[in-house]
Amino acid sequence: MEHQHKHQCTHEHPSAHEHHHEHAESHDKHAGHHTADFLKKFWISLIITLPIFFYSEMAKEVFNVRGPEFFGWQYVLLLLGSVMYFYCGWVFLQSAYAELKARLPGMMTLIAIAVTAAYGYSVFSILSGGMHDLMFELASLIAIMLLGHWIEMKSVMGAQGALKELSKLLPDTAEVVRGNLTETLPLTDLRVGDIVLIKPGSKIPADGRVIEGQSNVNESILTGESKPVQKHAGNEVIAGSINGEGSLKVEVSTIGEKTFLAGVMRLVADAQSSKSRLQMLSDRAAFYLTIVAIVGGGITFVAWLLAGAGTLTAMERMVAVLVITCPHALGLAVPLVAAISTTMAARNGLLIRERVALEGARKIDTVLFDKTGTLTKGEFGVVSVTSDEVLALAAAVETHSEHPIGKAILKEAQKRRLKIGEVRDFNTIAGTGAEAKVDGVSVFVGHRGGKDIVVEKSGVQIGTIVIADIVRPEAKEAVAKLKQAGIAVAMITGDSEEVAKEVAKELGIEEYFARVRPAEKSEKVKLLQSKGRIVAMVGDGVNDAPALAQANLGIAIGAGTNVAIESAGIILVKNDPRDILKIFNLSRLTYNKMIQNLFWATGYNVVAIPLAAGVLASKGIILQPWLAAVFMSASTVIVAINAVLLKNKHI
């Protein structure tokens, strides 16, 4: 039966295909190292630092203590310092070499310069019989750096723990049906087209389509939907979801990297490896600080020599500059916040594909919703009907129809538990409707020129049925909350003006675009942007892809669609438009934390570097190397603590 109904659905789903995401090449300062390595070397460095401390200027000046001086004690100090430099500090020297080889000098290069300068100065001082050394500065710098990098790597690993948890969702084996027998095979041996038996309570091993059986499937871990989903022949199932009480036979449709679960894992991994604008800014700052350290240290050394100071004094000033310039806090400022925010997002049903997207979300002032499948369920439902008699007669005729509208009418009648009469002589009237005899009485269901469905009994109209795409209950709340937050809401659809107006009115949306073809959706986004508006596009289908890409922020409803992976920056796993407000809240919280950390990480350098160089030496103010190390270490700890505090925020 063909109805000319009031709602024309333009939503399409793309076919599955493997997603390939390429990252720009970048150097990983932690490459080749493990979290445990940093922790082990930190404890060793801490043990070595303790005896070195008692022979330091800090112990003497601040605590008025001094270690016992025995024959050859200076050489014992040199030995301990050498262990610190060549063993504990080797990770930084190695990473600095990799940075320089890649022509990307950064924070590891600066750390290496600082510790090398401190060690070289100390060796020269001890072997030449000097009274001062920087072994404590060397030891404390390495110890703090090891601790800081361990904190950073631990946090990043914690954020990536979601990937490990996701991987645990899949079973190790699958029961493949071979004729009348079943064979247990490793998951890696599954092929597209295989029939697998899913027993009650077991995990579904691959994406597929149910061909036999009926059961409730728990998809909450993957989609966030707490209510088990009814599955029967023809329904799709997701790898990693848990079968209920019934048995299912599933034809495998997708395996390996093409599965929904693999796509989710890929999104999380991509988010962890991607960089925000602020992180890229911090990387550039580290590069320039390297230049500042080398040039500033050289100028400081020469200036003190020209001022008549001795070589050791000039070297001491230079080392102080190099130590204070060390940007570990800067390197920690953004990545740690980003790792924590990505984890928070995943726990709240948000998959961040690009950190840049999350960072920019705070600026959004307009949200443009696709209607079908986003604000609405993408399925027809009975909005109103004249009477139960009208509905029962229409449902009887529609028992022989496969049309979505016919199914909606029948579903509503079954929901109301109406008695459906015996149907004979069913006939489809192309472009109009259908007719049949129900309990011997002629009944017509269809259109007579109007937008509503007409029901006629024995040639006389007895009532009408209004059919529409069902509005998501959560969509109303989402629109209301967005407007309350001062964000404008608009809607775009390929449906008629009447349908668009009706849905917009129901949701409280004043601005909408109707009769928009898929290819024209991106033009409407451009139109809003031309008015100076910063637009987030929310969609779920392949026809939304150009608009998602054009928008300042693309948000996809449903993580299972390939278009979401390709076109959107952020994915709503729970298919809940109310989560959009969480994106904006998390974006603001994340950005504020990053700015706070960047301000602290760079701000102290502005003050400390001139003091370390000795610009106020004439006034008796000189920043000693040991104090420079303390300031640098303190900034690192403050940045780390400030980042971790983000976990306590609610979005």
Coordinates of C-alpha atoms in Angstrom, one line a residue, residues 57 61 81 132 151 205 215 287 327-328 381-382 395 406 410 444 470 516 590 622 636:
E57 CA 73.7 24.9 49.6
E61 CA 71.4 28.1 54.0
G81 CA 75.7 12.4 40.9
H132 CA 80.4 24.9 45.1
I151 CA 52.1 11.3 37.1
P205 CA 30.9 -12.2 19.6
S215 CA 15.5 -12.6 23.3
F287 CA 60.2 24.9 21.4
P327 CA 59.3 23.6 31.0
H328 CA 58.1 20.4 32.5
G381 CA 3.3 6.7 15.2
V382 CA -0.4 7.5 15.6
A395 CA -5.7 -1.8 11.4
G406 CA 0.3 0.8 7.9
L410 CA -1.5 -1.8 13.3
F444 CA -11.1 2.3 2.7
I470 CA 7.3 10.5 16.9
V516 CA 15.8 21.1 2.6
T590 CA 38.5 21.8 30.3
I622 CA 70.0 36.4 43.1
T636 CA 55.0 21.1 38.2

